[in-house]
Short mmCIF file of C-alpha atoms in Angstrom, two decimals:
data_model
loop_
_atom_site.label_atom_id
_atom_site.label_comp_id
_atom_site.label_asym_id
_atom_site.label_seq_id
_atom_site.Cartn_x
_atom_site.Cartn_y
_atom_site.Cartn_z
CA UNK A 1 76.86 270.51 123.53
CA UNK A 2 77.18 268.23 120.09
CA UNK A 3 74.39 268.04 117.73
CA UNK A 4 74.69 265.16 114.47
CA UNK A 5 73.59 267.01 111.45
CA UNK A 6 72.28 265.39 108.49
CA UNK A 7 74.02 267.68 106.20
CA UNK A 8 77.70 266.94 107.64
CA UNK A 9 77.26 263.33 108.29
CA UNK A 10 78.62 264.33 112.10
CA UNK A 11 77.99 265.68 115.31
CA UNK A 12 78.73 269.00 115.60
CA UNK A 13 79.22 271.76 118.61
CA UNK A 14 75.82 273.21 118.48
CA UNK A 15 76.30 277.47 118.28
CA UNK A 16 73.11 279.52 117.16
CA UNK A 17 72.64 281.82 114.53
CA UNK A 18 72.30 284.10 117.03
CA UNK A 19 73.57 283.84 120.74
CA UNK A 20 71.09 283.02 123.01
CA UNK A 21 68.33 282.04 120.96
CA UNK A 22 67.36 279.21 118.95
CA UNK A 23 64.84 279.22 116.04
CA UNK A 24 63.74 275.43 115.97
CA UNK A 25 61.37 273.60 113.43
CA UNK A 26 60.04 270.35 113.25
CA UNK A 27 57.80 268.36 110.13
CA UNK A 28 54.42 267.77 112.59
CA UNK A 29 51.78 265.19 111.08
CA UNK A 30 49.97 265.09 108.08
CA UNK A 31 46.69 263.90 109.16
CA UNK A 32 45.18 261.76 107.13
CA UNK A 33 44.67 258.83 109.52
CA UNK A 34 45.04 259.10 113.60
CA UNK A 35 48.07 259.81 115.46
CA UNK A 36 50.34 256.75 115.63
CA UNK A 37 53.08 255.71 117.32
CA UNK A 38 55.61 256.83 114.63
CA UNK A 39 54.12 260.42 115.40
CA UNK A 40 54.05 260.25 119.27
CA UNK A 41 57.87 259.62 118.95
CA UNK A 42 58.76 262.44 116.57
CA UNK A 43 56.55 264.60 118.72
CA UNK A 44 58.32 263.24 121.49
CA UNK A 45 61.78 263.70 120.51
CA UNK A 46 61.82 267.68 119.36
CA UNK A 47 59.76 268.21 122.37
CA UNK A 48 62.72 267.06 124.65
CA UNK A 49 65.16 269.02 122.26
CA UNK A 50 63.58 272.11 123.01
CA UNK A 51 62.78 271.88 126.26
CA UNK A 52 66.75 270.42 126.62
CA UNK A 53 67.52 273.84 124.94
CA UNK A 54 65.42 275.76 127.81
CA UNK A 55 67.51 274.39 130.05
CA UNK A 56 70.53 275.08 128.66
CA UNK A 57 69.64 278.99 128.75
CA UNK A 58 68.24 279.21 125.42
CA UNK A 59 65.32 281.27 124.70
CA UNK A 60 63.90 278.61 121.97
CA UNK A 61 60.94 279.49 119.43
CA UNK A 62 59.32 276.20 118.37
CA UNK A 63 56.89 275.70 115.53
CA UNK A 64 55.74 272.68 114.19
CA UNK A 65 53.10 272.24 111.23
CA UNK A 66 50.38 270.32 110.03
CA UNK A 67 49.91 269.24 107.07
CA UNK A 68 46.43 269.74 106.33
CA UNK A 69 45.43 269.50 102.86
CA UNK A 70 47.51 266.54 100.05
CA UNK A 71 46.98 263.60 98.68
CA UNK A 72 45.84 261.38 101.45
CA UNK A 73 43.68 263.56 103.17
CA UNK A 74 41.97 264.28 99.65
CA UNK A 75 41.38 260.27 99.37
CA UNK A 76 40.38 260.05 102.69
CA UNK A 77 37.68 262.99 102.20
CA UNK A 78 36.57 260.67 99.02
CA UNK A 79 36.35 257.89 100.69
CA UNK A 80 34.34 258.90 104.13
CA UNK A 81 32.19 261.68 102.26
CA UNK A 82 33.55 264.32 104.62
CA UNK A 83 34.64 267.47 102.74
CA UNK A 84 38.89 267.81 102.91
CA UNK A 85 38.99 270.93 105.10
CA UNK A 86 36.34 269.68 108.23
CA UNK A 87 37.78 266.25 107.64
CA UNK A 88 41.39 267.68 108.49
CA UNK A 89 40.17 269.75 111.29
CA UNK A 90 38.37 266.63 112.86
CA UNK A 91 41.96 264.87 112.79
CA UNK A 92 43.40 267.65 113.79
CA UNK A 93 41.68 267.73 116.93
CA UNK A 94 42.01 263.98 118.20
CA UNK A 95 45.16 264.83 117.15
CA UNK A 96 45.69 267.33 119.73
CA UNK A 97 43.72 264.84 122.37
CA UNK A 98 46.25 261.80 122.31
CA UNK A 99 49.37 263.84 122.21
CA UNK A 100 48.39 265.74 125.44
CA UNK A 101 47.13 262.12 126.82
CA UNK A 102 50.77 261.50 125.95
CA UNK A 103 51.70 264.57 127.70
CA UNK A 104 54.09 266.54 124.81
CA UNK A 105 53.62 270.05 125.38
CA UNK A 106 52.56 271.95 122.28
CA UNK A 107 54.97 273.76 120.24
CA UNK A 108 55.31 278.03 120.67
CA UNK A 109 54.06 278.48 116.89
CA UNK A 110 51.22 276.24 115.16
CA UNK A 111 51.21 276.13 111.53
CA UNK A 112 48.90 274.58 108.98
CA UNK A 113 49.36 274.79 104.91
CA UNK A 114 45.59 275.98 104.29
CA UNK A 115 46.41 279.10 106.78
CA UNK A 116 49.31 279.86 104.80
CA UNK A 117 48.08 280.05 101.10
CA UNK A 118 49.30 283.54 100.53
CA UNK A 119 52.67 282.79 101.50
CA UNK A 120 53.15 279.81 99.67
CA UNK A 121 51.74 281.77 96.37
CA UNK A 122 53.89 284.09 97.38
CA UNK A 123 57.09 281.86 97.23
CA UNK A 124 56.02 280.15 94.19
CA UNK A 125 55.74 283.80 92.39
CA UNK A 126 59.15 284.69 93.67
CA UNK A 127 61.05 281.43 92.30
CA UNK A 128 59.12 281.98 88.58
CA UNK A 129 60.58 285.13 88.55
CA UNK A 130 64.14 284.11 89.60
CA UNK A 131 63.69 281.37 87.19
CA UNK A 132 63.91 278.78 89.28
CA UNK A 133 60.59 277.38 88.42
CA UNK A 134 58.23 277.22 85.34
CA UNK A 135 54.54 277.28 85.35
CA UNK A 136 53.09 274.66 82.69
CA UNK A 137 49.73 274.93 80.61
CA UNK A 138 48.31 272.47 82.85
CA UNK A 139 47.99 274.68 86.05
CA UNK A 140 50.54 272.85 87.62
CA UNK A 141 53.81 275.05 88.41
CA UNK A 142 57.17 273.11 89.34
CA UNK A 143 60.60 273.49 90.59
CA UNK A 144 63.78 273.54 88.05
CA UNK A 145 66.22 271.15 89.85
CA UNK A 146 68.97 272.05 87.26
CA UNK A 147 68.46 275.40 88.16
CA UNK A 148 70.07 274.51 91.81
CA UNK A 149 73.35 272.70 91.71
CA UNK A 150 73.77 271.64 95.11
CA UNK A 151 70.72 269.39 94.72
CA UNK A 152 71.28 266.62 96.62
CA UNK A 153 73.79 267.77 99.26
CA UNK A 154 71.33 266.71 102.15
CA UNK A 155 70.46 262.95 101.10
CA UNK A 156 73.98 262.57 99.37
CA UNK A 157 72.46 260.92 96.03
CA UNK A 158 73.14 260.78 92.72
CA UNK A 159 70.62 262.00 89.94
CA UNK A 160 69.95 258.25 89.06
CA UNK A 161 69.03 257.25 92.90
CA UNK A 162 66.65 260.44 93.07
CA UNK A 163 64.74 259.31 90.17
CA UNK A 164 64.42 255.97 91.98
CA UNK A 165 63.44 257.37 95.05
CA UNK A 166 60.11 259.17 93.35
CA UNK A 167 56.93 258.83 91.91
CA UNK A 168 57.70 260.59 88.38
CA UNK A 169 54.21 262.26 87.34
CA UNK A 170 53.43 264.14 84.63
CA UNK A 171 57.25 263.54 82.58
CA UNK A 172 56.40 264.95 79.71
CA UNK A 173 55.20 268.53 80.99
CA UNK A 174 58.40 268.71 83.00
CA UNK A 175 61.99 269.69 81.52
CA UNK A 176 63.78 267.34 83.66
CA UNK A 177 61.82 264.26 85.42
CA UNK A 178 63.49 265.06 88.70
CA UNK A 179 61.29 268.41 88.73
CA UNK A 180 58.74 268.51 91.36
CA UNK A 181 55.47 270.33 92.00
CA UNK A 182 55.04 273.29 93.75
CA UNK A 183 51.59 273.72 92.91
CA UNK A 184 49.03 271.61 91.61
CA UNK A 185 46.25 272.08 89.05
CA UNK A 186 42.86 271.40 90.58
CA UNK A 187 41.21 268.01 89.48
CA UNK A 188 37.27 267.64 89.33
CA UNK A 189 35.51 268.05 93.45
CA UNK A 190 38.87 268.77 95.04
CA UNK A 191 40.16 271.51 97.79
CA UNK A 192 41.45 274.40 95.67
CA UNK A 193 42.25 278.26 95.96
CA UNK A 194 42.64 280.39 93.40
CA UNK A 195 46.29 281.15 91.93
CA UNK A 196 48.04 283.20 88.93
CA UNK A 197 48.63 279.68 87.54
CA UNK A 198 44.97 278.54 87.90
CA UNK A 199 42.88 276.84 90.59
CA UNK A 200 45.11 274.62 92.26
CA UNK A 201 46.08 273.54 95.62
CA UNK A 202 50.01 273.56 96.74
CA UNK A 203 52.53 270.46 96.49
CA UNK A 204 53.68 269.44 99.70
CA UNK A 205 57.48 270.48 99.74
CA UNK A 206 56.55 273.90 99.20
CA UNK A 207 54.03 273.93 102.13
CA UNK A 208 56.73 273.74 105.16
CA UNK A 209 59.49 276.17 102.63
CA UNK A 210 56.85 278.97 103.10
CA UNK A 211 55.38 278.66 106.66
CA UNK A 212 58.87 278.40 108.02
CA UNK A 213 59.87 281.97 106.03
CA UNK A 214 56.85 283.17 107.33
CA UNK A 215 57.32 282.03 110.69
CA UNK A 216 61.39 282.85 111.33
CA UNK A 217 62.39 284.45 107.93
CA UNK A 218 65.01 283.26 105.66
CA UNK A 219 67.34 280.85 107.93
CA UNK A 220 66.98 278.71 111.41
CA UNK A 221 69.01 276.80 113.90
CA UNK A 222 67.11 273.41 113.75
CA UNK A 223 65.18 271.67 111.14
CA UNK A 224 64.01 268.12 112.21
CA UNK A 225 61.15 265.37 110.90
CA UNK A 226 61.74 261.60 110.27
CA UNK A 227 64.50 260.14 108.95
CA UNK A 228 61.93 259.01 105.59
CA UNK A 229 61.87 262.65 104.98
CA UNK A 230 65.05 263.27 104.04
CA UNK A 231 64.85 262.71 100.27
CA UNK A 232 62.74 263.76 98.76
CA UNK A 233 61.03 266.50 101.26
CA UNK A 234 63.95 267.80 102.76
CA UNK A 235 65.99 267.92 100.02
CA UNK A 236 63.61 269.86 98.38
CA UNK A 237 62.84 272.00 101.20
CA UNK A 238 66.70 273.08 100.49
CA UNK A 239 65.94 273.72 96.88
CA UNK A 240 63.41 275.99 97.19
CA UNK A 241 64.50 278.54 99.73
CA UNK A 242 67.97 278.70 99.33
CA UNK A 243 67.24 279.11 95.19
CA UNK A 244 64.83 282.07 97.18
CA UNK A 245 67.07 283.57 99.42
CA UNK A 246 70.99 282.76 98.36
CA UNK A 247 72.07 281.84 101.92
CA UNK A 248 72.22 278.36 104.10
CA UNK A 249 68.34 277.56 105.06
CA UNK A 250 69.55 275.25 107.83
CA UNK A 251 72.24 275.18 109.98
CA UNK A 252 71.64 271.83 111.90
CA UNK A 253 69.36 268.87 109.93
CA UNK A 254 68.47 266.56 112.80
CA UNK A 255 66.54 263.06 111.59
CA UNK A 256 64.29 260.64 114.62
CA UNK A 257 64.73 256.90 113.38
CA UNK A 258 61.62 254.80 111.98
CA UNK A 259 59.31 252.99 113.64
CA UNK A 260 59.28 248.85 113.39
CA UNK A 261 57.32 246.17 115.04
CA UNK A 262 58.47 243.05 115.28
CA UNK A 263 61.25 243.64 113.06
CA UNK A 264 58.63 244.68 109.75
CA UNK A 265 58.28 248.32 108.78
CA UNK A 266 55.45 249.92 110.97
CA UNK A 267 52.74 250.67 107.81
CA UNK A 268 48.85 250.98 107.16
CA UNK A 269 49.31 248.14 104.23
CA UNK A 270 50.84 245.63 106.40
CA UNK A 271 48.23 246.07 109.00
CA UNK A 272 50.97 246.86 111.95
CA UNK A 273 50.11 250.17 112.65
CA UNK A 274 50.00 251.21 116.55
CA UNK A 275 47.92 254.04 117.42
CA UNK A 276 48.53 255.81 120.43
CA UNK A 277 45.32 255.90 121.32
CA UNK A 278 45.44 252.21 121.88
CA UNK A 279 48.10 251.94 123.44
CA UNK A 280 47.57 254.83 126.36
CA UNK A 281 44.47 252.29 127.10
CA UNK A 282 46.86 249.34 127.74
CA UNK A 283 50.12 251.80 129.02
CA UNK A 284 50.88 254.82 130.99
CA UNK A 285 52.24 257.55 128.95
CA UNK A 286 55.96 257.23 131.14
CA UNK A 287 56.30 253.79 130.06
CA UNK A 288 55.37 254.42 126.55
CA UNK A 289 58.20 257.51 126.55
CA UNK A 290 60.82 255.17 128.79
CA UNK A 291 60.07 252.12 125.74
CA UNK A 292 60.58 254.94 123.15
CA UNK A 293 63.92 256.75 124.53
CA UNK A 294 65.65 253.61 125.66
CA UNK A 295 66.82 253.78 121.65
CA UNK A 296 68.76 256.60 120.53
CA UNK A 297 67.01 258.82 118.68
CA UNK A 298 68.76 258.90 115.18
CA UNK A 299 68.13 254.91 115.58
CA UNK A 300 65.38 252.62 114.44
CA UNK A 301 63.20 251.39 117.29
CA UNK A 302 61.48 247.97 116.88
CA UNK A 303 58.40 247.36 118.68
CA UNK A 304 58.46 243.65 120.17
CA UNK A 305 55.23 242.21 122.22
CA UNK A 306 57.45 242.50 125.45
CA UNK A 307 59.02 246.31 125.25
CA UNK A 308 56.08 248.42 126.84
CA UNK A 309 55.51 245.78 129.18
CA UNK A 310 59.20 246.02 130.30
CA UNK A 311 59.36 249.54 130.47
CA UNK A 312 56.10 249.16 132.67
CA UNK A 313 57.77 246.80 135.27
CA UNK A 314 60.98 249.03 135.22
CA UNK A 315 58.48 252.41 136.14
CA UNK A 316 57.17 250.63 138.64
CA UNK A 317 59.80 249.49 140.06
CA UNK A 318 61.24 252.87 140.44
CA UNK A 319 58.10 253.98 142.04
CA UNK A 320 58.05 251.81 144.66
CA UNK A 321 61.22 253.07 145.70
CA UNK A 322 60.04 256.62 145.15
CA UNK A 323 56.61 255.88 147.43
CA UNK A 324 59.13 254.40 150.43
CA UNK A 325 61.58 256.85 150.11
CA UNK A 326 58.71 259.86 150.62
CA UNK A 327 56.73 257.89 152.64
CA UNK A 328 60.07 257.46 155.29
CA UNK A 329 62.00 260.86 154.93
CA UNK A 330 59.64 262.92 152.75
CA UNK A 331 59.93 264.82 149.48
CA UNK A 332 63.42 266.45 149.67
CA UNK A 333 63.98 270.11 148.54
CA UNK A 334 68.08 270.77 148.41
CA UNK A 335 68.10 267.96 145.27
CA UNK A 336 71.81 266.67 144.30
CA UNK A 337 74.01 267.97 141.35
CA UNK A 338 75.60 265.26 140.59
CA UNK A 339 72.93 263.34 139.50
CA UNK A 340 71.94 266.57 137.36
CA UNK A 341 75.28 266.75 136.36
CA UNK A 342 75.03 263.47 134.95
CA UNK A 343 72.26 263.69 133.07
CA UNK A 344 73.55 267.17 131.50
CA UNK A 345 76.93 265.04 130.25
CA UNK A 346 74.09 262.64 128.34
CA UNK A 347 72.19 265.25 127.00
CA UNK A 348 75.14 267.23 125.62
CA UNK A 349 75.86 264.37 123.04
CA UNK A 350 73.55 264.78 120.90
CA UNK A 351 70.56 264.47 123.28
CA UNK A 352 71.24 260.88 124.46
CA UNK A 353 68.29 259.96 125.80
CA UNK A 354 69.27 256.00 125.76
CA UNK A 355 72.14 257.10 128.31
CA UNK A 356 70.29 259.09 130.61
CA UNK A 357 67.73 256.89 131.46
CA UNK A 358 70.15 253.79 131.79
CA UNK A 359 71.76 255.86 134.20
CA UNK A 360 68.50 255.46 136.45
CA UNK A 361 69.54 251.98 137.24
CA UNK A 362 72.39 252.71 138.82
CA UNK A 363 70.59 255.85 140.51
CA UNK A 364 67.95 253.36 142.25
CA UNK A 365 70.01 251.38 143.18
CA UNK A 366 72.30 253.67 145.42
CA UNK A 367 68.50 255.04 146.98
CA UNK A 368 67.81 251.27 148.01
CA UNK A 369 70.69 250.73 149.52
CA UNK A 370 70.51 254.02 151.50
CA UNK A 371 67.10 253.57 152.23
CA UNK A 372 67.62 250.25 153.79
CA UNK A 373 70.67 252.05 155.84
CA UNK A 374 68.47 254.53 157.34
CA UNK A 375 70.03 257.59 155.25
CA UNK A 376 67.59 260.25 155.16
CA UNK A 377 69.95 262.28 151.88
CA UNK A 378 68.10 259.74 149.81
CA UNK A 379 65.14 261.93 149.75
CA UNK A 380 67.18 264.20 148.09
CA UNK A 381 68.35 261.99 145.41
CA UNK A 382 64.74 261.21 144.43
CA UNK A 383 63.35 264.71 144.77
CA UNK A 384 66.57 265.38 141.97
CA UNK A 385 65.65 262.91 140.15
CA UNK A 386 62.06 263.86 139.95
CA UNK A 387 63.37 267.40 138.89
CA UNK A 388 65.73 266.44 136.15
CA UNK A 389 63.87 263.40 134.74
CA UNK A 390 60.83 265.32 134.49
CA UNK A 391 62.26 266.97 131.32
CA UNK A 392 62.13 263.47 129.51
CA UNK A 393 58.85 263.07 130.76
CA UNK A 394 59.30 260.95 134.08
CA UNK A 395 58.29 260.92 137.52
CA UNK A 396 55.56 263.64 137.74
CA UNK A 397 53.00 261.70 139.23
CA UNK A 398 52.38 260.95 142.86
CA UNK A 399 53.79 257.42 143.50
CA UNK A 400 50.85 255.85 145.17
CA UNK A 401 48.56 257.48 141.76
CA UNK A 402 50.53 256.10 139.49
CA UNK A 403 50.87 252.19 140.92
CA UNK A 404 47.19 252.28 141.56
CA UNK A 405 47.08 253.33 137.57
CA UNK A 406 49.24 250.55 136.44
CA UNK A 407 47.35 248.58 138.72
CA UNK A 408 44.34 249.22 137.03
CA UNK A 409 45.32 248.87 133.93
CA UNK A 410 47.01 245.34 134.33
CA UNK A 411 44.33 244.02 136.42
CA UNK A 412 42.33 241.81 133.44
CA UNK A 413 42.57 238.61 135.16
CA UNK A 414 44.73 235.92 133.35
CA UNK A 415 43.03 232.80 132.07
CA UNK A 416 42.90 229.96 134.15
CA UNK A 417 44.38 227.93 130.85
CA UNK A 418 47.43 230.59 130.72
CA UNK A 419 47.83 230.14 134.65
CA UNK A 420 47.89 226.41 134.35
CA UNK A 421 50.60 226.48 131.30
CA UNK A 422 52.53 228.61 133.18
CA UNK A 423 52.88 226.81 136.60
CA UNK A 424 53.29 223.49 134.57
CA UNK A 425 56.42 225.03 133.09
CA UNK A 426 57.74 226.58 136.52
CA UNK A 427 57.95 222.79 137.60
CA UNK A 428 59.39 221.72 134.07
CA UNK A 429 62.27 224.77 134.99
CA UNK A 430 62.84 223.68 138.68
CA UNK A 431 62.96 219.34 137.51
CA UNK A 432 65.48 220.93 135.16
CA UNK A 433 63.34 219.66 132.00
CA UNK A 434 64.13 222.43 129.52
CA UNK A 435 62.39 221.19 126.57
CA UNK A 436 59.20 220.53 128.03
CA UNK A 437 59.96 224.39 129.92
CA UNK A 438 60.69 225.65 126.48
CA UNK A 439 57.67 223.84 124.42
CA UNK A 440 55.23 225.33 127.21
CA UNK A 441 56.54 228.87 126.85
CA UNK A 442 55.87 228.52 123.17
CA UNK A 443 52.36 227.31 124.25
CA UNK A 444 51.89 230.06 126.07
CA UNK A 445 53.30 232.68 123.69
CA UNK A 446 50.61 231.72 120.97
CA UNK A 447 48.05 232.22 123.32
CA UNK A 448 49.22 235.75 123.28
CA UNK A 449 50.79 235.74 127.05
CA UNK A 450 54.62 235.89 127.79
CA UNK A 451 56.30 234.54 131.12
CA UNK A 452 59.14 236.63 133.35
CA UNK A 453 61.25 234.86 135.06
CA UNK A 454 62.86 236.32 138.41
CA UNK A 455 64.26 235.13 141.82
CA UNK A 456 60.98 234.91 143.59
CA UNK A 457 59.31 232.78 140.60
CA UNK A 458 57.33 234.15 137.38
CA UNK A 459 55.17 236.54 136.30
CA UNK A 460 52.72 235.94 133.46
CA UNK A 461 51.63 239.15 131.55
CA UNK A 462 49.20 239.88 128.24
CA UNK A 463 51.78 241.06 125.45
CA UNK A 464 50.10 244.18 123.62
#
């Protein structure tokens, strides 16, 4: 099994610290705002790698964080009235909601910054003392980067690309601008705690440092988050604990890609955020996965109006054959290997998720053709499939439940002006008048519809 790390710039053969068992952690959501889909598919992605990890023999401990108290969640608390701490606990829990809506199973360990004050004091004393950071008259205590050489090692850049990659705050309290806060003076009304250096609340970086010491002590097998927090978080996760503790923090950095839509940067300013919320009213929760890990997972995935609609049709498709399959020779129970076996050989690079489920194509299309031949070891294929799928997510539902849910979820009737445009260009297609075909799809598009085309004809859907 290969692994690409972060740190090596390559995929590596994964072996634990210690054989066996894998100590795995993950950057969770700082919530400030509801879950989006940026979140569902980090979530997503480490949930998969662990449970991959089960399966592989692994005894896996799993702890992902929240961040509960910064910057954002202070604004936010300023702007609804809400005091920080109930405001991050309300998030917190329709945070919880939508993720199991999206069915990822929670992680072994929890861990939230404002349950982990004493340990992140505690670190903060510790690297004072070493000298690797410097309390300054304002309250606010920060992190020497010249005391650590090998700053930089994870996001590979140059002193002069750090400073561009940062706010700079407070320069002229710092002894080099690249120095960052591990603990921040308390401003008029905020959350604050009591600290040697004054009341104060702690910087971010230091937050996940601490709770994973606390949680798995000084080094673990997996660290993962979003590919935007490699510089600066990351790096300065580094920083910190190895200045702390002298040895290699982690031994594989794994990164998910970043969410786009329509090609733009998914973000609150350009007004293109998706929450999940919104879209578990419009999609199941498999076809929002199957959209999600049709991409490799190191790889950006762009959001177009037509790729949860697609992964929809390809579900359904799939249970269709499922429902005839069960309904003809039942629900199987001896399985088939090879189609395991196949999945294992995607998994084992790197978790290729992308691979695995374009194998399903193929997979389907063997059960059709046996189905339609009268042979009954089909049954087996799909009861395999629904065994080894399930992992990613897929399949878990009874077929006839889950067409009857797509069902009612698609069945908004389309307007009779949509219907019209779309026959008119079915006759433009078939008279072989492609401009007037092509001029009515655009019609139809800015109406906020899109048009299949097939064999049998067309099929006119509501883009999201």
């Amino acid at each position: 099994m290969r692994i690409y790390n972060t740190l090596t710039r390559q995929k590596e053969e994964f072996v634990p610290l210690e054989e066996g068992k894998v100590k795995m952690y993950a950057c969770g959501i700082t919530v400030s705002g509801e879950a989006h889909i940026g979140h569902a598919f980090q979530a997503l992605i480490y949930d998969i790698m662990r449970k991959y990890l089960q399966k592989k023999g692994y005894s896996v401990k799993y702890a992902r964080n929240y961040t509960d108290v910064d910057d954002k969640i202070i604004a936010k608390s300023k702007e609804t009235g809400i005091p920080a701490d109930k405001y991050a606990e309300m998030m917190i829990v329709k945070t919880d909601e939508v993720m199991r809506k999206f069915d990822v199973s929670d992680p072994d360990v929890w861990l939230k910054a404002t349950e982990n004050i004493g340990n992140i004091q505690d670190f903060i004393q510790r690297l004072i003392s070493s000298g690797h950071a410097y309390p300054a008259e304002s309250g606010n205590v920060y992190f020497d980067v010249s005391s650590f050489p090998a700053y930089g090692c994870l996001s590979n850049r140059s002193p002069e690309d750090m400073l561009d990659g940062v706010r700079v705050e407070n320069a002229d309290e710092k002894r080099n601008p690249a120095d960052f806060a591990l603990w921040k003076a308390a401003k008029e009304g905020e959350i604050c705690w009591d600290s040697p250096w004054g009341k104060g609340r702690p910087g971010w970086h230091i937050e996940c440092s601490a709770m994973n010491r606390a949680a798995f002590g000084e080094q673990i097998d997996i660290h993962g988050g979003g590919r935007d927090l490699i510089f600066p978080h990351h790096e300065n996760e580094i920083a910190q604990t190895e200045s702390l503790t002298g040895k290699r923090f982690v031994k594989y950095w794994t990164h998910n890609g970043l969410i786009k839509v329509n090609g733009q940067k998914m973000s609150k300013s350009l007004g293109n955020s998706l929450l999940l919320e919104d879209l578990l009213e419009k999609y199941s929760n498999e076809a929002i996965k199957f959209a999600l890990l049709e991409t490799n997972y190191r790889n950006d995935i762009n959001i177009t109006d037509n790729l949860f609609p697609e992964a929809e049709r390809h579900l359904t498709e799939f249970y269709k054959v499922i429902k005839a399959v069960e309904e003809k020779f039942g629900k199987g129970g001896a399985g088939n290997s090879e189609i395991d076996g196949e999945f294992d050989r995607c998994m084992d690079d790197d978790f290729n998720t992308a691979l695995a489920l374009s194998l399903l194509f193929g997979f389907f299309k063997k059960i059709s053709a046996k189905l339609a031949a009268g042979d009954g070891s089909c049954a087996e294929d799909v009861y395999q499939i629904r065994k080894t799928y399930s992992l990613l997510g897929f399949f878990k539902k009874d077929a006839d439940s889950y067409l009857k849910e797509v069902e009612e979820k698609n069945k908004e009737e389309i307007p009779a002006e949509v219907k019209e445009l779309a026959e008119k260009r079915w006759q433009a297609k078939k008279n072989k008048e492609w401009a007037q075909a092509d001029a009515l799809r655009t019609e139809i598009d800015g109406l906020g519809y899109a048009v299949k085309d097939s064999k049998e004809g067309y099929e006119v859907y509501k883009k999201q």
